[in-house]
PDB file of C-alpha atoms in Angstrom:
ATOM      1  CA  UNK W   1       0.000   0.000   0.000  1.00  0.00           C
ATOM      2  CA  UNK W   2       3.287   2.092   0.654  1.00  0.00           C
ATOM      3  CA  UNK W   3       3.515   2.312  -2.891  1.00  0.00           C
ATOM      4  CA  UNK W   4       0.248   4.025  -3.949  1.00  0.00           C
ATOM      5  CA  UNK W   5       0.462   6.676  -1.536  1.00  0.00           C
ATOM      6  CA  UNK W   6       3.657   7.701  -2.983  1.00  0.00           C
ATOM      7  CA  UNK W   7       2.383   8.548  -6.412  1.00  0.00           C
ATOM      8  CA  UNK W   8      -0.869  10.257  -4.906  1.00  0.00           C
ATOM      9  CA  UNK W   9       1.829  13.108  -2.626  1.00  0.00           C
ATOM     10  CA  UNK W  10       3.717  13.513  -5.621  1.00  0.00           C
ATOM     11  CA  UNK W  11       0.988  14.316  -8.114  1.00  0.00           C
ATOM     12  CA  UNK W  12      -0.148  16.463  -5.652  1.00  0.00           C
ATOM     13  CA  UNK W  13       3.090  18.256  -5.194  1.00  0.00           C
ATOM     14  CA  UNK W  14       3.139  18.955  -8.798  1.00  0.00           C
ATOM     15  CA  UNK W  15      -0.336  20.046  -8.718  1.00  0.00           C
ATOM     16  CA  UNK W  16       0.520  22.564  -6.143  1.00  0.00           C
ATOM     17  CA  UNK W  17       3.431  23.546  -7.470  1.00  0.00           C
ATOM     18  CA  UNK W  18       2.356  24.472 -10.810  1.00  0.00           C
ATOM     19  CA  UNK W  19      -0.432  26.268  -8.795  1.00  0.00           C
ATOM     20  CA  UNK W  20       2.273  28.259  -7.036  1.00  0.00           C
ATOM     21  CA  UNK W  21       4.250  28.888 -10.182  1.00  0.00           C
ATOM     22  CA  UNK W  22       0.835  30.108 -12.002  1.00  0.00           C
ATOM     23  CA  UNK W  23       0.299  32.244  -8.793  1.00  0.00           C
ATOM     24  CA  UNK W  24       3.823  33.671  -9.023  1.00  0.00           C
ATOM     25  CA  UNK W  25       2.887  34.216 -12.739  1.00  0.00           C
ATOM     26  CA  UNK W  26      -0.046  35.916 -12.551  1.00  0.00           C
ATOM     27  CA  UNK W  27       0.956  38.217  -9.543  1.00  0.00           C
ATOM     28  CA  UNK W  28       4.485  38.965 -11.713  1.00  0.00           C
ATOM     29  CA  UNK W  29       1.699  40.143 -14.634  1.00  0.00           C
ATOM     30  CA  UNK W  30      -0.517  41.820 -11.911  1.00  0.00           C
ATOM     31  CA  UNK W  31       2.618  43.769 -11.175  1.00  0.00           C
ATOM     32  CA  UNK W  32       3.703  44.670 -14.507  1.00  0.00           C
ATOM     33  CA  UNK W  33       0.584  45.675 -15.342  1.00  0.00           C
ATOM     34  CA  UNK W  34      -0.454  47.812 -12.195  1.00  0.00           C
ATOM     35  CA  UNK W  35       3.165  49.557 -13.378  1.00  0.00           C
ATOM     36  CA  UNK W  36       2.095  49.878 -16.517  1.00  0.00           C
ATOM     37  CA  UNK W  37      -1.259  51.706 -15.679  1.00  0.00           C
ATOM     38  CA  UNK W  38       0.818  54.115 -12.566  1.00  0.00           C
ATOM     39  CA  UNK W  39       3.260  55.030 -15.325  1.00  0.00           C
ATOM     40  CA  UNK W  40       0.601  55.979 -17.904  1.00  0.00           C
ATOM     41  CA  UNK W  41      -1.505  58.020 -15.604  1.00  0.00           C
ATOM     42  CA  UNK W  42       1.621  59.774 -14.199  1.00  0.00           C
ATOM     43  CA  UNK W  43       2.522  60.647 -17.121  1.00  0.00           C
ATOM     44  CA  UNK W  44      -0.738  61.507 -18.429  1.00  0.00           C
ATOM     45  CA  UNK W  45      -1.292  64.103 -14.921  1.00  0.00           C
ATOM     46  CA  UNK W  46       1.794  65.306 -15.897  1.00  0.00           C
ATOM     47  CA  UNK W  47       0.987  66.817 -19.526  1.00  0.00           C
ATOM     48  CA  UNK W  48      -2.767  67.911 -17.866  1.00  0.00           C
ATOM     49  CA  UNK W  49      -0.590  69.920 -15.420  1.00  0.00           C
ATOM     50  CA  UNK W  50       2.041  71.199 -17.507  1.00  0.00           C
ATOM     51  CA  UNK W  51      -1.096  72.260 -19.936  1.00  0.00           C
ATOM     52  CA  UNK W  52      -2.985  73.934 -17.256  1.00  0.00           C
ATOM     53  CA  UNK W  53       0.356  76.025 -15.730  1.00  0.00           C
ATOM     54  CA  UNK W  54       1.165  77.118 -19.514  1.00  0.00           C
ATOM     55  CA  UNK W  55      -2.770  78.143 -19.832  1.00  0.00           C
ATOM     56  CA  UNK W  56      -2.246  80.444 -16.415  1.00  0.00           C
ATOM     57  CA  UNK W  57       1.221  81.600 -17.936  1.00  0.00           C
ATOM     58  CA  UNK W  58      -0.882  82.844 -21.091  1.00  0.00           C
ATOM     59  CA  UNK W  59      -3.415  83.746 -19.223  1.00  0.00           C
ATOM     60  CA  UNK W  60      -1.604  86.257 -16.928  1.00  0.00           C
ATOM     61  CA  UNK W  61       0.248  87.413 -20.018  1.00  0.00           C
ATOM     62  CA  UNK W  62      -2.928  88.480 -22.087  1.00  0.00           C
ATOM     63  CA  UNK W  63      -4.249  90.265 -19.438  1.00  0.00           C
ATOM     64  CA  UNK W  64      -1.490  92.234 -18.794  1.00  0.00           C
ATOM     65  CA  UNK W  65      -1.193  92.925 -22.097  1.00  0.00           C
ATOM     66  CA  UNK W  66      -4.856  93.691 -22.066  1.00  0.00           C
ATOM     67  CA  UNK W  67      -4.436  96.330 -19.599  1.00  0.00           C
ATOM     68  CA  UNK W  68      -1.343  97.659 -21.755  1.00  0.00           C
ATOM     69  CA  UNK W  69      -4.000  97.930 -24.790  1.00  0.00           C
ATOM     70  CA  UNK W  70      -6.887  99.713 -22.300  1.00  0.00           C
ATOM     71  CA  UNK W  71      -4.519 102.500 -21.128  1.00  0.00           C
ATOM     72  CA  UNK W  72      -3.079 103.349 -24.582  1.00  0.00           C
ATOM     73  CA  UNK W  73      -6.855 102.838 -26.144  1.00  0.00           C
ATOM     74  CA  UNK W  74      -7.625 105.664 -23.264  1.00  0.00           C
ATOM     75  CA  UNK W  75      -4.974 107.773 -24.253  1.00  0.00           C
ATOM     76  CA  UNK W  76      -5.459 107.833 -27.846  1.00  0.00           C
ATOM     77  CA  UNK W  77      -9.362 108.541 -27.196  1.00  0.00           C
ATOM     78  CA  UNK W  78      -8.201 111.140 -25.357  1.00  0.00           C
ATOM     79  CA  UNK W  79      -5.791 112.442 -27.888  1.00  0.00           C
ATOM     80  CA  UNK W  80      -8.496 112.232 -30.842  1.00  0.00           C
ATOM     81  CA  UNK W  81     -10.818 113.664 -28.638  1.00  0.00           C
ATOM     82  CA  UNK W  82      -8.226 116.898 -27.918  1.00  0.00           C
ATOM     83  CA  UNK W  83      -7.550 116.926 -32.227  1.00  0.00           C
ATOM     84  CA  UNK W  84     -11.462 117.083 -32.903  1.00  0.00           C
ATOM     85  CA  UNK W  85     -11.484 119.888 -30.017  1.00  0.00           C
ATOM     86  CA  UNK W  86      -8.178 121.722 -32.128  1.00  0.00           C
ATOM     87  CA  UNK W  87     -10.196 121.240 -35.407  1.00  0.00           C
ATOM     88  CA  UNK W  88     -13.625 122.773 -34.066  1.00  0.00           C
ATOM     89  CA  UNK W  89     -10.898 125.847 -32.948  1.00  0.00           C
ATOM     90  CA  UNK W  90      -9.397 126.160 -35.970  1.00  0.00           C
ATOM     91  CA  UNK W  91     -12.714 126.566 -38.140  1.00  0.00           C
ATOM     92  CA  UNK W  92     -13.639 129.871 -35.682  1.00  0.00           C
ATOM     93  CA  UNK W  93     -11.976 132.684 -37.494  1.00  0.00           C
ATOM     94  CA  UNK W  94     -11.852 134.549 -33.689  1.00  0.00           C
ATOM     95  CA  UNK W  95      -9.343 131.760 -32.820  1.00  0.00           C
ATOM     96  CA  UNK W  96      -7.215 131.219 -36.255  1.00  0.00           C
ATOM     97  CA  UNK W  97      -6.577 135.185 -35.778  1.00  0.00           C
ATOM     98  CA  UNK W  98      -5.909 135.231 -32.151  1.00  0.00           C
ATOM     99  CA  UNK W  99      -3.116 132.275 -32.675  1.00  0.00           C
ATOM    100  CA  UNK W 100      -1.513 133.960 -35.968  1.00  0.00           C
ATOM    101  CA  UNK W 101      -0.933 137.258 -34.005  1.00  0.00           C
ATOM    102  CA  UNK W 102       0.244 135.262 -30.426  1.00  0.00           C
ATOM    103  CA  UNK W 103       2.318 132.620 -32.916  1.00  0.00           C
ATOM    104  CA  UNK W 104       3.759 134.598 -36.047  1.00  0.00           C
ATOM    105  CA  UNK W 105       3.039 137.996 -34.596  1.00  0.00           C
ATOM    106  CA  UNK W 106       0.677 139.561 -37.577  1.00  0.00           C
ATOM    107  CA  UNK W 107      -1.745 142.241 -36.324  1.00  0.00           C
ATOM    108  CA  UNK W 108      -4.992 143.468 -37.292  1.00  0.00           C
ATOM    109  CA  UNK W 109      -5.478 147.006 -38.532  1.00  0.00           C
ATOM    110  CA  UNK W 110      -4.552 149.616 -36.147  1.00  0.00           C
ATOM    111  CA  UNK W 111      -2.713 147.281 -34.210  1.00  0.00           C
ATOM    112  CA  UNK W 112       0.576 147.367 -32.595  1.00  0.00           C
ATOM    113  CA  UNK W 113       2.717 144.345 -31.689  1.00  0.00           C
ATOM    114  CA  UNK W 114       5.127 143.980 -28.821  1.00  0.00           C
ATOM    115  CA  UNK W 115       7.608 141.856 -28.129  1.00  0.00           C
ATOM    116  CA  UNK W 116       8.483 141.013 -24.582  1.00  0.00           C
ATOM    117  CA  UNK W 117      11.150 138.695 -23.338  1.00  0.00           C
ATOM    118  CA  UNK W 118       9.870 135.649 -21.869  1.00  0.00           C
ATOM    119  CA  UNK W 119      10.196 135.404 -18.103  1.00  0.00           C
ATOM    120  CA  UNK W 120      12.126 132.589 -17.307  1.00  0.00           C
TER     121      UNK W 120
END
């Protein structure tokens, strides 16, 4: 009887040894795979972050650059606004002779010019 149970403790070594080997394989693919999937979505979070901090970047760029474009927009409003107010000026005929006698010193008749030295 010695020699039946022999046979029986060895196939069932085998048995659980292959079991243990297709254990050791399937954790060692578990593993690899697990890896696999923590490397992808690293790397993945990494180009989502590195998108979003260049988005900010431009962000805080064009908006200083939009504040840039408001002030100068203001000041050339303002300037236009000052030619249109020089153009309505120089259509009064009052004010086109009043700045050729102050500016290139012509008079009107019976009108006597002098020049002073500017205080400085």
């Amino acid at each position: 009887m010695t020699g039946n149970v022999t046979p029986l403790r060895e196939q069932q070594q085998r048995e659980w040894s292959q079991q243990d080997e297709q254990r050791r394989k399937k954790r060692k693919y578990l593993v690899r795979r697990l890896t696999m999937l923590f490397l992808v979505t690293f790397l993945a979070g990494g180009a989502l972050i590195t998108g979003l901090v260049v988005q900010a970047q431009t962000k805080v760029t064009k908006q200083e650059q939009y504040i840039e474009l408001q002030e100068k927009l203001s000041t050339l409003e303002q300037e236009q606004q000052d030619l249109e107010n020089q153009i309505e000026k120089l259509n009064d005929d009052e004010y086109v002779g009043k700045l050729a006698r102050e500016e290139y010193y012509l008079s009107d008749d019976n009108e006597i010019i002098f020049s002073l030295p500017d205080d400085e």
